[in-house]
PDB file of C-alpha atoms in Angstrom:
ATOM      1  CA  UNK K   1      23.213  10.927 -13.334  1.00  0.00           C
ATOM      2  CA  UNK K   2      19.718   9.243 -12.834  1.00  0.00           C
ATOM      3  CA  UNK K   3      19.434   6.257 -10.433  1.00  0.00           C
ATOM      4  CA  UNK K   4      17.113   3.659 -11.358  1.00  0.00           C
ATOM      5  CA  UNK K   5      15.640   0.994  -9.039  1.00  0.00           C
ATOM      6  CA  UNK K   6      13.446  -1.840 -10.434  1.00  0.00           C
ATOM      7  CA  UNK K   7      10.772  -3.950  -8.841  1.00  0.00           C
ATOM      8  CA  UNK K   8       7.903  -6.169  -9.457  1.00  0.00           C
ATOM      9  CA  UNK K   9       9.633  -9.194 -10.871  1.00  0.00           C
ATOM     10  CA  UNK K  10       8.766 -12.582  -9.656  1.00  0.00           C
ATOM     11  CA  UNK K  11       7.584 -16.153 -10.735  1.00  0.00           C
ATOM     12  CA  UNK K  12       4.506 -16.585 -12.752  1.00  0.00           C
ATOM     13  CA  UNK K  13       2.970 -19.223 -14.783  1.00  0.00           C
ATOM     14  CA  UNK K  14       2.756 -19.014 -18.592  1.00  0.00           C
ATOM     15  CA  UNK K  15      -0.280 -16.885 -19.656  1.00  0.00           C
ATOM     16  CA  UNK K  16       0.021 -14.868 -16.644  1.00  0.00           C
ATOM     17  CA  UNK K  17       0.994 -11.172 -15.995  1.00  0.00           C
ATOM     18  CA  UNK K  18       3.256  -9.055 -14.189  1.00  0.00           C
ATOM     19  CA  UNK K  19       3.776  -5.266 -13.824  1.00  0.00           C
ATOM     20  CA  UNK K  20       7.468  -3.974 -13.509  1.00  0.00           C
ATOM     21  CA  UNK K  21       8.240  -0.562 -12.078  1.00  0.00           C
ATOM     22  CA  UNK K  22      11.318   1.423 -12.123  1.00  0.00           C
ATOM     23  CA  UNK K  23      11.718   4.426  -9.879  1.00  0.00           C
ATOM     24  CA  UNK K  24      14.110   7.030 -10.703  1.00  0.00           C
ATOM     25  CA  UNK K  25      15.907   9.677  -8.494  1.00  0.00           C
ATOM     26  CA  UNK K  26      16.572  13.072  -9.649  1.00  0.00           C
ATOM     27  CA  UNK K  27      14.689  16.168 -10.840  1.00  0.00           C
ATOM     28  CA  UNK K  28      15.360  15.577 -14.733  1.00  0.00           C
ATOM     29  CA  UNK K  29      13.483  12.267 -14.899  1.00  0.00           C
ATOM     30  CA  UNK K  30      10.825  13.686 -17.082  1.00  0.00           C
ATOM     31  CA  UNK K  31      13.486  14.871 -19.741  1.00  0.00           C
ATOM     32  CA  UNK K  32      14.761  11.371 -20.330  1.00  0.00           C
ATOM     33  CA  UNK K  33      13.740   8.641 -22.522  1.00  0.00           C
ATOM     34  CA  UNK K  34      13.291   5.352 -20.757  1.00  0.00           C
ATOM     35  CA  UNK K  35      13.969   1.913 -21.971  1.00  0.00           C
ATOM     36  CA  UNK K  36      13.470  -1.697 -20.692  1.00  0.00           C
ATOM     37  CA  UNK K  37      15.880  -4.472 -21.678  1.00  0.00           C
ATOM     38  CA  UNK K  38      16.234  -8.043 -20.673  1.00  0.00           C
ATOM     39  CA  UNK K  39      19.043 -10.697 -20.455  1.00  0.00           C
ATOM     40  CA  UNK K  40      18.474 -14.474 -20.243  1.00  0.00           C
ATOM     41  CA  UNK K  41      21.149 -16.883 -19.097  1.00  0.00           C
ATOM     42  CA  UNK K  42      23.761 -17.299 -21.673  1.00  0.00           C
ATOM     43  CA  UNK K  43      22.198 -14.715 -24.041  1.00  0.00           C
ATOM     44  CA  UNK K  44      23.157 -11.081 -24.691  1.00  0.00           C
ATOM     45  CA  UNK K  45      21.007  -8.189 -23.434  1.00  0.00           C
ATOM     46  CA  UNK K  46      18.149  -7.401 -25.711  1.00  0.00           C
ATOM     47  CA  UNK K  47      15.820  -4.482 -26.171  1.00  0.00           C
ATOM     48  CA  UNK K  48      12.412  -4.976 -24.909  1.00  0.00           C
ATOM     49  CA  UNK K  49      10.471  -1.528 -25.120  1.00  0.00           C
ATOM     50  CA  UNK K  50      11.079   2.270 -24.745  1.00  0.00           C
ATOM     51  CA  UNK K  51       9.140   5.489 -24.178  1.00  0.00           C
ATOM     52  CA  UNK K  52       9.933   9.004 -25.078  1.00  0.00           C
ATOM     53  CA  UNK K  53      10.226  11.646 -22.276  1.00  0.00           C
ATOM     54  CA  UNK K  54       6.684  12.951 -22.932  1.00  0.00           C
ATOM     55  CA  UNK K  55       5.186   9.443 -23.304  1.00  0.00           C
ATOM     56  CA  UNK K  56       3.964  10.315 -26.806  1.00  0.00           C
ATOM     57  CA  UNK K  57       6.146   7.788 -28.649  1.00  0.00           C
ATOM     58  CA  UNK K  58       6.885   4.062 -27.840  1.00  0.00           C
ATOM     59  CA  UNK K  59       9.064   1.320 -29.389  1.00  0.00           C
ATOM     60  CA  UNK K  60       8.592  -2.439 -28.891  1.00  0.00           C
ATOM     61  CA  UNK K  61      10.606  -5.496 -29.756  1.00  0.00           C
ATOM     62  CA  UNK K  62       8.521  -7.686 -32.070  1.00  0.00           C
ATOM     63  CA  UNK K  63       8.608 -10.488 -29.710  1.00  0.00           C
ATOM     64  CA  UNK K  64       6.718  -8.549 -27.108  1.00  0.00           C
ATOM     65  CA  UNK K  65       4.576  -6.299 -29.352  1.00  0.00           C
ATOM     66  CA  UNK K  66       0.749  -6.822 -28.411  1.00  0.00           C
ATOM     67  CA  UNK K  67       1.708  -8.360 -24.986  1.00  0.00           C
ATOM     68  CA  UNK K  68       3.728  -5.764 -23.190  1.00  0.00           C
ATOM     69  CA  UNK K  69       2.970  -2.227 -22.585  1.00  0.00           C
ATOM     70  CA  UNK K  70       5.588   0.609 -21.458  1.00  0.00           C
ATOM     71  CA  UNK K  71       4.211   3.684 -19.784  1.00  0.00           C
ATOM     72  CA  UNK K  72       5.473   6.400 -17.372  1.00  0.00           C
ATOM     73  CA  UNK K  73       4.434   8.789 -14.643  1.00  0.00           C
ATOM     74  CA  UNK K  74       6.542  11.843 -14.708  1.00  0.00           C
ATOM     75  CA  UNK K  75       4.809  12.926 -11.567  1.00  0.00           C
ATOM     76  CA  UNK K  76       5.969  10.040  -9.814  1.00  0.00           C
ATOM     77  CA  UNK K  77       9.408   9.497 -11.448  1.00  0.00           C
ATOM     78  CA  UNK K  78       8.455   6.134 -12.552  1.00  0.00           C
ATOM     79  CA  UNK K  79       8.280   4.002 -15.711  1.00  0.00           C
ATOM     80  CA  UNK K  80       6.406   0.727 -15.960  1.00  0.00           C
ATOM     81  CA  UNK K  81       6.162  -2.387 -18.033  1.00  0.00           C
ATOM     82  CA  UNK K  82       3.008  -4.263 -17.999  1.00  0.00           C
ATOM     83  CA  UNK K  83       3.538  -7.712 -19.228  1.00  0.00           C
ATOM     84  CA  UNK K  84       0.563  -9.882 -20.161  1.00  0.00           C
ATOM     85  CA  UNK K  85       0.300 -13.465 -21.929  1.00  0.00           C
ATOM     86  CA  UNK K  86       3.735 -14.292 -20.454  1.00  0.00           C
ATOM     87  CA  UNK K  87       5.802 -17.011 -22.064  1.00  0.00           C
ATOM     88  CA  UNK K  88       8.637 -19.061 -20.729  1.00  0.00           C
ATOM     89  CA  UNK K  89      10.832 -17.449 -23.200  1.00  0.00           C
ATOM     90  CA  UNK K  90      10.134 -14.153 -21.503  1.00  0.00           C
ATOM     91  CA  UNK K  91      12.195 -15.528 -18.443  1.00  0.00           C
ATOM     92  CA  UNK K  92      15.076 -12.991 -18.034  1.00  0.00           C
ATOM     93  CA  UNK K  93      16.488 -10.418 -15.692  1.00  0.00           C
ATOM     94  CA  UNK K  94      14.760  -7.040 -16.596  1.00  0.00           C
ATOM     95  CA  UNK K  95      16.650  -3.858 -16.552  1.00  0.00           C
ATOM     96  CA  UNK K  96      15.409  -0.348 -16.988  1.00  0.00           C
ATOM     97  CA  UNK K  97      17.721   2.430 -18.371  1.00  0.00           C
ATOM     98  CA  UNK K  98      17.459   6.074 -19.066  1.00  0.00           C
ATOM     99  CA  UNK K  99      18.923   8.006 -22.038  1.00  0.00           C
ATOM    100  CA  UNK K 100      18.765  11.381 -23.936  1.00  0.00           C
ATOM    101  CA  UNK K 101      16.896  10.017 -26.930  1.00  0.00           C
ATOM    102  CA  UNK K 102      14.420   7.237 -27.759  1.00  0.00           C
ATOM    103  CA  UNK K 103      16.525   4.195 -28.755  1.00  0.00           C
ATOM    104  CA  UNK K 104      16.446   0.378 -29.325  1.00  0.00           C
ATOM    105  CA  UNK K 105      20.174   0.239 -28.820  1.00  0.00           C
ATOM    106  CA  UNK K 106      21.606  -0.320 -25.250  1.00  0.00           C
ATOM    107  CA  UNK K 107      24.354   2.031 -26.124  1.00  0.00           C
ATOM    108  CA  UNK K 108      21.743   4.745 -26.348  1.00  0.00           C
ATOM    109  CA  UNK K 109      21.241   4.724 -22.474  1.00  0.00           C
ATOM    110  CA  UNK K 110      23.594   5.971 -19.777  1.00  0.00           C
ATOM    111  CA  UNK K 111      22.158   4.950 -16.543  1.00  0.00           C
ATOM    112  CA  UNK K 112      20.964   1.522 -15.691  1.00  0.00           C
ATOM    113  CA  UNK K 113      19.181  -0.199 -12.871  1.00  0.00           C
ATOM    114  CA  UNK K 114      20.255  -3.291 -11.038  1.00  0.00           C
ATOM    115  CA  UNK K 115      17.706  -5.494 -12.734  1.00  0.00           C
ATOM    116  CA  UNK K 116      14.785  -7.625 -11.544  1.00  0.00           C
ATOM    117  CA  UNK K 117      14.376 -11.363 -12.140  1.00  0.00           C
ATOM    118  CA  UNK K 118      11.198 -12.613 -14.115  1.00  0.00           C
ATOM    119  CA  UNK K 119      10.598 -16.322 -14.286  1.00  0.00           C
ATOM    120  CA  UNK K 120       7.796 -17.755 -16.366  1.00  0.00           C
ATOM    121  CA  UNK K 121       7.163 -21.540 -15.738  1.00  0.00           C
ATOM    122  CA  UNK K 122       5.390 -23.614 -18.381  1.00  0.00           C
TER     123      UNK K 122
END
């Protein structure tokens, strides 16, 4: 089981940027696909972005495509989410997750972090 810890959330004005990090424990990090999901108050958890174990393939939700970039550093067991041109509707708790295969579905991930709050003010 991979243990995940997110960091980098905070309060930012609309149009600003944040970089989220997700540190993973365990020697098998490089064999897992990683995903970012988010959940706003009163809404279901939704897919944001995902990256293959090798970093060679990525998926993005249409709502963040062109603004967010997912990347990973397997030497540091860390996955990143660079968020630019933030909008108030990006406000949510952001979770990272690990799974065997690249997927847009939450059910495709078996380990989850505790989440980090991102708040974008207008």
